[in-house]
XYZ file of C-alpha atoms in Angstrom:
752
model
C 0.000 0.000 0.000
C 2.853 2.393 0.776
C 4.300 1.767 -2.672
C 0.948 2.544 -4.300
C 0.661 5.812 -2.392
C 4.194 6.716 -3.384
C 3.340 5.911 -7.011
C 0.288 8.148 -6.945
C 2.315 10.941 -5.314
C 4.806 10.763 -8.147
C 2.037 10.886 -10.730
C 0.513 13.935 -9.075
C 3.875 15.678 -9.250
C 3.997 14.888 -12.950
C 0.610 16.506 -13.421
C 1.412 19.596 -11.412
C 4.869 20.272 -12.780
C 4.676 22.039 -16.160
C 8.213 21.000 -16.928
C 7.416 17.390 -16.479
C 4.131 17.152 -18.369
C 5.909 16.366 -21.588
C 7.472 13.230 -20.249
C 6.614 9.875 -21.812
C 3.576 8.088 -20.461
C 4.585 5.346 -17.944
C 4.266 1.768 -19.216
C 1.978 -0.681 -17.407
C 2.998 -4.290 -17.119
C 0.636 -7.145 -16.274
C 2.073 -10.261 -14.598
C -0.086 -13.399 -14.442
C 0.986 -16.332 -12.301
C 0.505 -20.013 -12.872
C -1.988 -22.006 -10.884
C -3.688 -24.602 -13.073
C -7.453 -24.186 -13.160
C -7.213 -21.357 -10.641
C -5.520 -19.355 -13.397
C -8.942 -18.949 -15.007
C -9.439 -16.199 -12.418
C -7.138 -14.065 -14.595
C -10.038 -13.645 -17.021
C -12.175 -12.056 -14.306
C -9.330 -9.693 -13.436
C -8.997 -8.716 -17.102
C -12.710 -7.901 -17.193
C -12.247 -5.479 -14.290
C -9.145 -3.933 -15.876
C -11.038 -3.342 -19.121
C -13.878 -1.705 -17.196
C -11.394 0.496 -15.345
C -9.876 1.572 -18.679
C -6.465 -0.059 -18.185
C -4.842 -1.774 -21.136
C -1.418 -3.196 -20.280
C 1.579 -2.258 -22.365
C 3.376 -5.533 -21.586
C 2.256 -8.951 -20.382
C 4.297 -11.753 -18.851
C 2.996 -15.036 -17.564
C 3.702 -18.565 -16.462
C 1.682 -21.743 -17.043
C -2.035 -20.884 -17.107
C -1.019 -17.240 -16.740
C 0.913 -17.555 -20.009
C -2.106 -19.025 -21.803
C -4.579 -16.376 -20.617
C -2.020 -13.580 -20.962
C -0.821 -14.786 -24.352
C -4.301 -14.990 -25.836
C -5.099 -11.551 -24.445
C -1.866 -10.210 -25.926
C -2.748 -11.398 -29.442
C -6.121 -9.685 -29.401
C -8.755 -11.679 -27.497
C -10.912 -9.633 -25.143
C -11.739 -10.754 -21.616
C -15.297 -11.587 -22.660
C -14.039 -13.641 -25.625
C -11.750 -15.567 -23.285
C -14.711 -16.140 -20.969
C -16.690 -17.607 -23.879
C -13.800 -19.867 -24.895
C -13.359 -21.216 -21.360
C -17.058 -21.869 -20.781
C -17.608 -23.556 -24.151
C -14.516 -25.763 -24.259
C -14.861 -29.500 -23.559
C -12.453 -29.796 -20.660
C -12.850 -33.567 -20.406
C -11.610 -33.907 -23.966
C -9.014 -31.145 -23.649
C -7.386 -32.749 -20.612
C -7.535 -36.321 -21.915
C -6.368 -35.905 -25.524
C -9.450 -37.895 -26.465
C -10.266 -37.570 -30.162
C -13.631 -38.588 -31.628
C -13.910 -42.327 -32.219
C -15.101 -41.526 -35.747
C -11.610 -40.180 -36.573
C -9.820 -43.365 -35.479
C -8.967 -45.791 -38.288
C -11.227 -48.876 -38.294
C -8.609 -51.431 -37.222
C -7.768 -49.351 -34.143
C -11.322 -48.510 -33.028
C -11.853 -51.583 -30.876
C -8.751 -50.989 -28.741
C -8.920 -47.205 -28.611
C -9.101 -45.939 -25.016
C -10.010 -49.333 -23.587
C -6.958 -49.602 -21.353
C -6.127 -47.873 -18.081
C -2.358 -47.974 -18.531
C -0.292 -47.808 -21.714
C 3.468 -48.423 -21.559
C 6.079 -48.026 -24.257
C 8.130 -51.128 -24.992
C 11.714 -50.964 -26.289
C 14.945 -52.898 -26.028
C 15.531 -51.162 -22.713
C 12.231 -52.531 -21.393
C 8.944 -50.920 -20.415
C 8.694 -47.177 -19.849
C 5.820 -44.992 -18.761
C 4.724 -41.968 -20.808
C 6.368 -38.695 -19.831
C 3.016 -37.272 -18.690
C -0.513 -38.313 -17.884
C -1.668 -36.060 -20.738
C 0.202 -35.638 -23.998
C -1.183 -32.142 -24.548
C -2.333 -32.857 -28.089
C -5.798 -31.319 -27.667
C -4.414 -28.205 -25.981
C -1.817 -27.711 -28.726
C -4.492 -27.985 -31.397
C -6.711 -25.477 -29.595
C -3.858 -22.974 -29.184
C -2.888 -23.353 -32.860
C -6.469 -22.652 -33.870
C -6.866 -19.645 -31.571
C -3.569 -18.065 -32.625
C -4.282 -18.053 -36.350
C -4.404 -14.245 -36.298
C -0.687 -14.000 -35.505
C 0.401 -16.776 -37.841
C 3.799 -15.870 -39.175
C 4.523 -13.216 -36.517
C 7.916 -14.326 -35.247
C 8.625 -11.783 -32.517
C 6.225 -11.640 -29.565
C 7.041 -7.931 -29.217
C 5.110 -7.388 -32.468
C 1.866 -8.656 -30.933
C -0.845 -6.064 -30.169
C 0.484 -6.264 -26.609
C 4.156 -7.343 -26.334
C 4.304 -10.649 -24.506
C 6.794 -13.057 -22.918
C 6.364 -16.279 -20.968
C 8.499 -18.589 -18.906
C 9.350 -22.299 -19.116
C 12.047 -24.410 -17.462
C 14.603 -26.649 -19.130
C 14.552 -29.999 -17.389
C 18.035 -30.842 -18.675
C 19.917 -27.693 -17.631
C 17.683 -26.649 -14.755
C 17.562 -23.104 -16.126
C 14.746 -20.711 -16.872
C 13.788 -20.340 -20.543
C 12.133 -17.120 -21.691
C 9.987 -17.228 -24.818
C 9.883 -13.924 -26.691
C 9.809 -15.223 -30.256
C 9.129 -18.315 -32.336
C 6.058 -20.523 -32.235
C 3.301 -19.088 -30.041
C 1.753 -22.541 -29.557
C 5.056 -24.129 -28.570
C 5.792 -21.345 -26.081
C 2.468 -21.650 -24.292
C 2.450 -25.447 -24.426
C 5.938 -25.545 -22.858
C 5.103 -22.980 -20.184
C 2.152 -25.073 -18.884
C 3.805 -28.516 -18.960
C 3.302 -29.435 -15.317
C 5.730 -32.307 -14.635
C 4.099 -35.749 -14.657
C 0.766 -34.205 -15.657
C 1.610 -32.952 -19.161
C 4.331 -34.407 -21.336
C 7.422 -32.163 -21.630
C 8.049 -30.275 -24.860
C 11.225 -31.155 -26.744
C 12.684 -28.086 -28.470
C 16.159 -27.948 -29.962
C 18.390 -29.423 -27.250
C 15.974 -28.639 -24.412
C 13.245 -30.582 -22.641
C 10.814 -27.956 -21.405
C 8.436 -28.119 -18.451
C 6.198 -25.705 -16.546
C 7.953 -22.410 -15.835
C 6.314 -22.311 -12.413
C 8.940 -24.746 -11.197
C 11.457 -21.874 -11.245
C 9.505 -18.648 -11.691
C 5.765 -18.702 -11.221
C 5.444 -14.929 -10.962
C 7.747 -13.305 -13.581
C 7.730 -9.714 -12.325
C 11.370 -9.003 -13.121
C 10.848 -10.199 -16.678
C 8.046 -7.659 -17.125
C 10.233 -4.875 -15.721
C 13.030 -5.853 -18.099
C 10.592 -5.429 -20.994
C 10.161 -1.796 -19.960
C 7.247 -1.748 -17.528
C 7.207 1.167 -15.065
C 4.088 0.120 -13.187
C 3.392 -3.541 -12.344
C -0.057 -5.034 -11.850
C 0.376 -8.566 -10.594
C -2.231 -11.310 -10.280
C -1.236 -14.261 -8.116
C -3.377 -17.410 -8.074
C -0.559 -19.794 -7.226
C 0.469 -21.287 -3.926
C 2.729 -18.479 -2.807
C 3.502 -19.852 0.639
C 2.016 -23.269 1.155
C -0.685 -25.456 -0.278
C -3.947 -25.828 1.576
C -4.999 -29.346 2.512
C -8.360 -28.812 0.838
C -6.632 -27.974 -2.440
C -4.867 -31.343 -2.618
C -7.992 -33.277 -3.510
C -6.912 -35.075 -6.680
C -3.809 -36.705 -8.197
C -3.488 -33.827 -10.660
C -3.641 -31.280 -7.844
C -0.989 -33.123 -5.810
C 1.346 -33.374 -8.790
C 0.814 -29.716 -9.650
C 1.519 -28.629 -6.069
C 4.640 -30.798 -5.970
C 5.937 -29.241 -9.154
C 5.385 -25.700 -7.891
C 6.816 -26.176 -4.409
C 10.060 -24.412 -5.345
C 8.445 -21.159 -6.552
C 7.640 -19.787 -3.079
C 11.035 -18.141 -2.658
C 10.855 -16.605 -6.128
C 7.443 -15.139 -5.345
C 8.593 -13.514 -2.100
C 11.572 -12.000 -3.887
C 9.502 -10.421 -6.652
C 6.315 -9.336 -4.917
C 7.914 -6.126 -3.442
C 8.233 -4.793 -6.998
C 4.478 -5.116 -7.635
C 2.517 -1.853 -7.467
C -0.982 -3.377 -7.531
C -1.247 -6.943 -6.252
C -4.482 -8.888 -6.811
C -4.828 -12.253 -5.048
C -8.288 -13.816 -5.521
C -9.675 -15.974 -2.733
C -10.308 -19.189 -4.654
C -11.224 -21.640 -1.930
C -12.522 -24.362 -2.323
C -11.262 -24.651 -5.898
C -7.974 -26.323 -6.765
C -5.522 -26.478 -9.647
C -7.658 -29.265 -11.140
C -11.061 -27.506 -10.941
C -11.360 -26.855 -14.676
C -15.045 -27.729 -14.721
C -15.795 -24.754 -12.455
C -14.546 -22.105 -14.858
C -17.454 -19.625 -14.485
C -17.196 -19.677 -10.703
C -13.421 -19.163 -10.712
C -13.672 -16.328 -13.258
C -16.267 -14.632 -11.067
C -13.975 -14.826 -8.022
C -11.149 -13.237 -10.024
C -13.391 -10.354 -11.049
C -14.604 -9.953 -7.461
C -11.024 -9.682 -6.176
C -10.142 -7.056 -8.786
C -13.250 -5.014 -8.000
C -12.111 -4.696 -4.416
C -9.339 -2.492 -5.828
C -11.463 -0.796 -8.479
C -11.021 2.659 -6.913
C -7.266 2.285 -7.148
C -7.487 0.989 -10.729
C -9.795 3.841 -11.810
C -7.442 6.391 -10.265
C -4.449 4.840 -12.017
C -6.260 4.854 -15.380
C -7.212 8.547 -15.044
C -3.697 9.632 -14.166
C -2.194 7.612 -17.023
C -4.667 9.099 -19.500
C -3.763 12.605 -18.302
C -0.175 11.942 -19.333
C -1.043 11.242 -22.917
C -2.642 8.674 -25.170
C -1.497 5.100 -25.073
C 0.143 3.809 -28.211
C -1.882 0.807 -29.372
C -1.173 -1.657 -32.112
C -4.201 -2.799 -34.087
C -5.618 -6.261 -33.405
C -4.717 -8.584 -36.294
C -7.567 -10.052 -38.327
C -8.456 -13.670 -37.690
C -8.788 -15.371 -41.052
C -11.800 -17.624 -41.528
C -10.171 -19.571 -44.367
C -6.631 -20.400 -45.475
C -5.306 -21.218 -48.909
C -2.740 -23.950 -48.254
C 0.189 -23.441 -50.612
C 2.546 -26.036 -49.140
C 2.549 -28.771 -46.472
C 5.604 -29.928 -44.530
C 5.900 -32.728 -41.972
C 8.532 -32.336 -39.253
C 9.082 -35.634 -37.467
C 7.482 -38.875 -38.528
C 10.629 -40.363 -40.073
C 9.031 -43.810 -40.279
C 5.796 -42.561 -41.883
C 5.456 -42.568 -45.654
C 4.591 -39.236 -47.239
C 1.601 -40.705 -49.057
C 0.166 -42.207 -45.882
C 0.658 -38.911 -44.066
C -1.081 -36.887 -46.786
C -3.889 -39.405 -47.123
C -4.537 -39.352 -43.368
C -4.333 -35.550 -43.144
C -6.954 -35.168 -45.860
C -5.630 -31.742 -46.920
C -3.598 -31.095 -50.063
C -1.726 -28.057 -51.411
C -4.200 -25.824 -53.201
C -7.042 -26.550 -50.771
C -8.837 -23.723 -49.014
C -9.561 -24.814 -45.460
C -11.171 -23.558 -42.266
C -9.959 -23.976 -38.706
C -12.383 -26.870 -38.308
C -10.803 -28.605 -41.318
C -7.367 -28.287 -39.722
C -8.720 -29.703 -36.468
C -10.221 -32.688 -38.275
C -6.935 -33.224 -40.094
C -5.026 -33.340 -36.814
C -7.612 -35.757 -35.420
C -7.249 -38.044 -38.420
C -3.470 -38.108 -37.999
C -3.857 -38.951 -34.315
C -6.490 -41.531 -35.260
C -3.909 -43.560 -37.166
C -2.253 -44.231 -33.756
C 1.134 -43.717 -35.408
C 1.597 -40.351 -33.694
C 1.983 -39.460 -30.040
C 1.190 -35.831 -30.778
C 0.764 -33.473 -33.727
C 0.683 -29.687 -33.809
C 0.681 -27.226 -36.650
C 1.876 -23.761 -37.557
C 0.649 -21.516 -40.348
C 3.021 -19.079 -42.018
C 1.662 -16.510 -44.458
C 3.316 -16.485 -47.866
C 2.976 -14.109 -50.773
C 0.122 -16.329 -51.865
C -1.572 -18.502 -49.288
C -0.078 -20.165 -46.221
C 2.634 -22.702 -45.532
C 1.294 -25.441 -43.250
C 3.908 -27.133 -41.069
C 2.969 -30.222 -39.021
C 5.141 -30.930 -35.990
C 4.753 -34.621 -35.157
C 6.067 -36.995 -32.520
C 5.793 -40.655 -33.474
C 4.277 -43.201 -31.146
C 6.423 -45.996 -29.804
C 6.388 -48.855 -32.281
C 5.749 -51.333 -29.464
C 3.235 -50.717 -26.706
C 1.959 -52.799 -23.797
C -1.452 -51.978 -22.316
C -3.641 -53.352 -19.569
C -6.819 -52.657 -17.637
C -8.996 -54.245 -14.971
C -12.613 -55.287 -15.350
C -15.359 -57.008 -13.421
C -18.996 -57.955 -13.841
C -21.218 -60.382 -11.962
C -21.709 -62.527 -15.061
C -18.156 -62.858 -16.390
C -16.306 -62.172 -13.105
C -13.026 -60.284 -12.655
C -10.141 -60.186 -15.049
C -7.056 -58.348 -16.251
C -7.194 -57.303 -19.873
C -3.726 -57.072 -21.453
C -2.623 -56.053 -24.919
C 0.639 -55.992 -26.846
C 0.663 -54.032 -30.110
C 3.666 -53.945 -32.457
C 3.765 -51.633 -35.491
C 6.328 -51.827 -38.281
C 8.316 -54.390 -36.312
C 8.141 -57.578 -38.345
C 7.796 -55.787 -41.684
C 7.212 -52.200 -42.764
C 3.518 -51.417 -42.976
C 2.126 -54.017 -40.590
C 0.395 -54.302 -37.237
C 0.638 -57.269 -34.872
C -1.633 -57.269 -31.822
C -2.301 -59.763 -29.058
C -5.062 -59.248 -26.473
C -5.438 -61.599 -23.514
C -8.097 -61.588 -20.822
C -6.597 -63.228 -17.740
C -9.670 -64.360 -15.833
C -11.852 -67.288 -14.869
C -13.107 -67.190 -18.435
C -9.929 -66.505 -20.415
C -9.949 -65.209 -23.955
C -7.137 -64.602 -26.440
C -7.185 -62.659 -29.699
C -4.238 -62.547 -32.127
C -4.288 -60.469 -35.293
C -1.746 -59.627 -37.953
C -2.512 -56.931 -40.524
C -0.214 -56.285 -43.475
C -0.988 -53.134 -45.455
C -0.651 -52.744 -49.200
C 0.196 -49.388 -50.716
C 1.407 -46.349 -48.876
C -2.069 -45.050 -48.042
C -2.907 -48.138 -45.902
C -6.403 -48.490 -47.380
C -6.137 -52.194 -48.177
C -4.587 -54.984 -46.152
C -4.515 -58.718 -45.639
C -5.556 -59.903 -42.189
C -4.846 -63.096 -40.275
C -6.740 -63.460 -37.017
C -7.095 -66.126 -34.362
C -9.492 -66.231 -31.408
C -9.585 -68.649 -28.484
C -11.677 -68.510 -25.355
C -13.630 -70.271 -22.653
C -16.910 -68.951 -21.296
C -20.045 -70.098 -19.509
C -23.105 -71.422 -21.267
C -26.068 -71.457 -18.833
C -29.215 -73.569 -19.129
C -32.489 -72.484 -17.523
C -35.691 -74.112 -16.365
C -39.203 -73.037 -17.336
C -39.396 -70.768 -14.272
C -36.181 -68.980 -15.212
C -34.019 -70.661 -12.577
C -30.568 -71.721 -13.693
C -30.460 -75.504 -14.035
C -26.891 -76.086 -15.119
C -23.898 -74.801 -17.033
C -21.646 -75.810 -19.861
C -18.123 -74.647 -20.559
C -18.119 -73.152 -24.032
C -14.747 -73.421 -25.806
C -14.303 -71.444 -28.994
C -11.431 -71.489 -31.464
C -11.632 -69.387 -34.618
C -9.061 -68.856 -37.364
C -9.727 -66.443 -40.235
C -7.755 -65.218 -43.250
C -8.793 -62.570 -45.733
C -8.636 -58.969 -46.849
C -9.875 -55.699 -45.433
C -10.405 -52.275 -46.923
C -11.046 -49.002 -45.133
C -12.697 -46.447 -47.363
C -12.070 -43.809 -44.692
C -12.006 -43.673 -40.892
C -15.689 -44.655 -40.741
C -16.130 -47.491 -43.239
C -14.505 -50.926 -43.059
C -15.113 -53.795 -45.501
C -13.884 -57.346 -44.888
C -13.843 -60.520 -46.933
C -12.384 -63.649 -45.347
C -12.487 -67.404 -44.858
C -13.122 -68.623 -41.317
C -12.644 -72.005 -39.652
C -14.464 -72.207 -36.335
C -14.539 -74.968 -33.747
C -17.167 -74.458 -31.037
C -17.560 -77.069 -28.285
C -19.755 -77.444 -25.172
C -18.697 -79.453 -22.136
C -20.869 -80.076 -19.097
C -19.747 -78.033 -16.087
C -22.511 -78.442 -13.504
C -26.085 -79.756 -13.196
C -27.933 -81.369 -16.114
C -27.241 -84.869 -14.805
C -30.643 -86.205 -15.757
C -30.466 -84.522 -19.154
C -27.131 -85.986 -20.193
C -26.424 -89.544 -19.347
C -22.951 -90.387 -18.219
C -20.654 -90.956 -21.117
C -21.063 -87.565 -22.879
C -17.789 -85.679 -22.610
C -18.259 -82.817 -25.094
C -20.099 -81.929 -28.296
C -20.275 -79.152 -30.846
C -19.489 -78.268 -34.437
C -16.661 -77.316 -36.737
C -17.744 -74.766 -39.317
C -16.023 -73.526 -42.465
C -17.462 -70.360 -43.956
C -16.845 -67.551 -46.414
C -17.686 -64.151 -44.947
C -18.302 -60.603 -46.036
C -18.785 -57.819 -43.477
C -19.385 -54.092 -43.696
C -19.219 -51.716 -40.759
C -19.774 -47.976 -40.538
C -19.096 -46.266 -37.215
C -19.530 -42.516 -36.746
C -19.781 -42.437 -32.949
C -17.791 -39.697 -31.250
C -17.156 -42.022 -28.288
C -17.295 -45.760 -27.720
C -19.019 -45.384 -24.358
C -21.682 -42.772 -23.652
C -21.608 -41.248 -27.167
C -23.461 -38.008 -27.764
C -23.637 -38.216 -31.550
C -23.173 -40.669 -34.382
C -24.413 -44.124 -35.287
C -23.143 -47.586 -36.137
C -24.239 -49.892 -38.944
C -23.054 -53.496 -39.129
C -23.781 -56.088 -41.826
C -22.573 -59.695 -42.199
C -23.059 -62.331 -44.889
C -21.809 -65.797 -43.951
C -21.831 -68.656 -46.484
C -21.240 -72.066 -44.912
C -19.053 -74.378 -46.961
C -18.787 -77.214 -44.457
C -20.342 -78.225 -41.135
C -18.862 -81.135 -39.202
C -20.145 -82.613 -35.980
C -17.826 -82.758 -32.979
C -18.649 -85.421 -30.403
C -16.753 -87.352 -27.752
C -18.531 -89.875 -25.626
C -20.461 -93.057 -25.677
C -22.280 -93.748 -28.931
C -25.140 -95.242 -26.939
C -26.137 -91.809 -25.644
C -25.212 -89.761 -28.706
C -28.866 -89.321 -29.557
C -29.203 -87.074 -26.486
C -27.129 -84.321 -28.089
C -27.711 -85.168 -31.740
C -30.432 -82.492 -32.227
C -27.949 -79.830 -31.134
C -25.166 -80.781 -33.518
C -27.114 -82.282 -36.420
C -25.518 -81.327 -39.717
C -27.454 -79.121 -42.071
C -26.960 -79.288 -45.766
C -23.744 -77.587 -46.844
C -23.666 -74.429 -48.870
C -26.276 -72.442 -47.024
C -26.097 -68.840 -45.862
C -26.787 -66.567 -42.915
C -27.544 -62.821 -43.004
C -27.356 -60.501 -40.007
C -27.352 -56.758 -39.500
C -27.789 -54.064 -36.891
C -28.074 -50.296 -36.616
C -27.931 -48.037 -33.586
C -27.812 -44.263 -33.347
C -27.809 -41.599 -30.662
C -29.666 -38.300 -30.772
C -29.468 -35.479 -28.240
C -32.650 -33.916 -26.877
C -31.423 -30.760 -25.204
C -28.248 -30.772 -23.157
C -29.036 -33.686 -20.834
C -31.251 -36.202 -22.641
C -30.060 -38.630 -25.306
C -32.245 -41.132 -27.159
C -30.617 -44.184 -28.711
C -32.741 -46.490 -30.910
C -31.398 -49.875 -32.013
C -32.613 -52.512 -34.465
C -31.041 -55.907 -35.118
C -32.008 -59.003 -37.079
C -30.619 -62.323 -38.281
C -31.776 -64.932 -40.824
C -30.453 -68.311 -42.022
C -31.999 -70.334 -44.847
C -31.230 -73.680 -43.147
C -31.419 -74.893 -39.523
C -28.216 -74.050 -37.641
C -26.456 -76.178 -35.032
C -26.749 -74.948 -31.470
C -23.305 -73.314 -31.257
C -23.916 -71.299 -34.455
C -27.132 -69.720 -33.208
C -27.560 -66.356 -31.513
C -27.242 -66.059 -27.733
C -29.653 -63.520 -26.270
C -29.277 -61.569 -23.008
C -26.973 -59.283 -21.081
C -26.499 -55.578 -20.522
C -25.110 -53.149 -23.125
C -21.325 -53.004 -23.651
C -21.222 -56.841 -23.669
C -20.669 -57.475 -27.356
C -19.158 -60.729 -28.620
C -19.616 -62.862 -31.713
C -23.164 -64.260 -31.858
C -24.074 -62.533 -28.578
C -26.958 -60.065 -28.594
C -27.358 -57.800 -25.569
C -30.939 -57.740 -24.332
C -32.034 -55.927 -21.194
C -34.341 -58.126 -19.107
C -32.392 -61.361 -19.585
C -29.174 -62.626 -18.052
C -26.215 -63.292 -20.333
C -27.010 -66.077 -22.835
C -30.334 -66.811 -21.207
C -32.088 -67.501 -24.522
C -30.978 -68.929 -27.864
C -32.568 -68.206 -31.227
C -31.730 -68.750 -34.881
C -33.772 -66.158 -36.731
C -34.956 -63.066 -34.926
C -35.845 -59.420 -35.173
C -35.226 -57.046 -32.284
C -35.917 -53.397 -31.491
C -34.617 -51.409 -28.544
C -34.885 -47.842 -27.296
C -32.538 -46.309 -24.703
C -33.256 -42.991 -23.009
C -30.240 -41.612 -21.154
C -30.339 -38.708 -18.741
C -27.084 -37.035 -17.712
C -27.504 -35.528 -14.266
C -23.820 -34.701 -13.720
C -20.666 -34.493 -15.781
C -20.041 -38.251 -15.589
C -23.220 -39.778 -14.127
C -26.059 -41.107 -16.251
C -29.377 -42.808 -15.676
C -30.566 -44.955 -18.589
C -33.980 -46.495 -19.118
C -34.239 -49.325 -21.651
C -37.162 -51.064 -23.333
C -36.573 -53.832 -25.890
C -38.508 -56.531 -27.658
C -37.441 -59.599 -29.638
C -39.395 -62.030 -31.740
C -38.302 -65.402 -33.105
C -39.088 -65.892 -36.753
C -38.240 -69.517 -37.495
C -38.599 -73.023 -36.237
C -35.476 -74.524 -34.701
C -35.203 -77.997 -33.277
C -34.384 -77.481 -29.629
C -32.123 -79.554 -27.443
C -33.774 -78.033 -24.383
C -37.060 -76.227 -24.801
C -36.742 -73.442 -22.162
C -33.496 -72.251 -23.766
C -34.153 -72.236 -27.513
C -36.852 -69.932 -28.848
C -39.255 -71.155 -31.525
C -41.375 -69.544 -34.172
C -43.620 -66.665 -33.015
C -42.122 -66.665 -29.550
C -41.381 -63.160 -28.271
C -39.709 -61.487 -25.322
C -40.368 -58.038 -23.899
C -37.746 -56.671 -21.517
C -37.112 -53.437 -19.666
C -34.585 -52.110 -17.210
C -33.006 -49.189 -15.418
C -29.241 -48.677 -15.367
C -27.161 -46.262 -13.313
C -23.963 -45.538 -15.215
C -20.787 -43.579 -14.568
C -17.962 -42.625 -16.897
C -14.968 -43.115 -14.599
C -11.202 -43.224 -15.049
C -11.489 -47.009 -14.573
C -13.906 -47.239 -17.481
C -17.685 -47.437 -17.560
C -19.404 -48.403 -14.308
C -22.877 -49.964 -14.531
C -25.381 -50.996 -11.895
C -28.605 -52.208 -13.437
C -31.826 -54.033 -12.679
C -34.108 -55.478 -15.330
C -37.072 -57.741 -15.882
C -38.964 -59.386 -18.728
C -41.938 -61.593 -19.508
C -39.622 -64.587 -19.088
C -40.062 -66.107 -15.590
C -37.204 -65.715 -13.190
C -37.768 -62.385 -11.461
C -35.452 -59.402 -11.486
C -32.027 -59.671 -13.122
C -29.251 -57.643 -11.464
C -26.096 -56.526 -13.182
C -22.915 -54.896 -11.855
C -20.041 -54.036 -14.170
C -16.786 -52.105 -13.905
C -14.177 -51.490 -16.563
C -13.838 -52.277 -20.228
C -15.241 -55.579 -21.490
C -13.222 -57.725 -23.876
């Protein structure tokens, strides 16, 4: 306060002294500290400064202070920044999650299904450098900074700007005053362990708050005479209530060394604004409006001082202002350059980007291009810069390749399939150039293994040969007329397929392949009076030619808010052989289940499901599915009906109101409607009604299990769902017109 009074005294002298009135107007510097989500309070302070009539001559910042200050420096108003913050999808921004529709078809099934992903090299396993790669943030900053594309020096911005990062290798402060705006901001906010460091030249850059979270001296060195400082960081010590999440703990740990720097620099601040942000923490990004309001409230407490300062500055002369640069709506792309991606062919890169020299694009087109590149899974991160040329713009893509070998795992549980550990090993370009080898194993009571090898043809990776093998054991329940479980089989499945695939784009996948399948049932419990002693196992071995078509435009695998999925399969059976081990005297007991149909018959199946938003909280998702075969199928080739959504395996049809595999049917038609209500950011309540009708006559081995012609089921249920960091969580209860009472379901994690 004494310094402020002294400052005002000096300004009064300037006004009263005729000999001094001609002096240059003092320069105002604005210093914005880091503080994670609490840095959103800077926007509220900027609103108050604009109202008071103060426009800074220089801005310096660290971490979130560099982002808010940098965007303000290049021409965004406080109200525009408020709109950006309140409209951004923070869940996506902080997770690097791209729309599922932009992921290439062969990667869709595994995308974001694992809790932990580790890089695998000759040195062994290594964890990613940060919980978040920062891809989404880089793309957003590139898009927002289009107005200063090609401006090399930050001093040429409408408001000269500098920000601070730290070099992890040298331990020294790095000041950004020129170069790539996106790179500077992305480096300044790279909280160690939270965001991946930024590699630049010979440096590895992390959050500048580690060394200097309040760069007052930097602002003075730029030429500022008067300093307005906004501190939202932990100047002295962290509050226990702030450390309420892993991100908050990591952020506080990273910033623990900035306390001394703050105390050294705060005496040089003329107007210090420190918003009271309790109970919000560095991770409270979803409370942006509230935090912004608290920043504005804190600044308004000093509004009299700010108004007085603005009046005295104006009396000393007009402020020199640079015009705000225009923000182009379209860009003529004259050239495209890829930096990084040494193992990626140029044709594949250009095909995935979907932009060619000579194209006129919008910011949204550039965003989609970055998403498509990330959707190939060949890149860890991509960012772009635009440089104006005499005609058009030069587009430069800065890419970091993904590790060629990656090990992933996650945990899952449900009361039908029990607990398990889902593991995956994916190798790209290891055996040969242009190939993908993947192995997924579910280590559980009901193990399952999937091996696939894809070899691409051509540099655009649109066509490939695919070899795939599947093995697994699962339960096959049998029920009585009253719905009570009577016994169980162990269902062993082995499938080997070889064929070709073609991806028209990221949404369409076509497959043609030959498949050899061996499906066997073995008694596990009960059923003693149904199967006489001497039956060990039975089933079928099927050889078929297959054609499938799939179109998936969902933005997310779980809890999508837009898009739809269409799936079609044509299966032509070339051979059907019975598999039986046991006494021939009792073979007739299982013969109806494995009886051979005539060879060379076909099966058609298809499904469609979409999701439509009704307002901001309701989503309606209709689904239709049907299957038809022109000859009677053996038991193991029929469709197994029952189970909650998310449980999707070959020949398994989820149906709310039935337990997993509770009914079996050959030909059927089904309709379902889901109504989902989102009552918090991650919590949903879903109501489901579905109906299914059998459309053919199938010889049944056990009448309560196999549906016959004109038999129908009506089911309904209520599911509480949560989108958690462990995957989808489901707790559901359902019922149907099939006896047996209520069916309960509990699930956690990603199903196989």
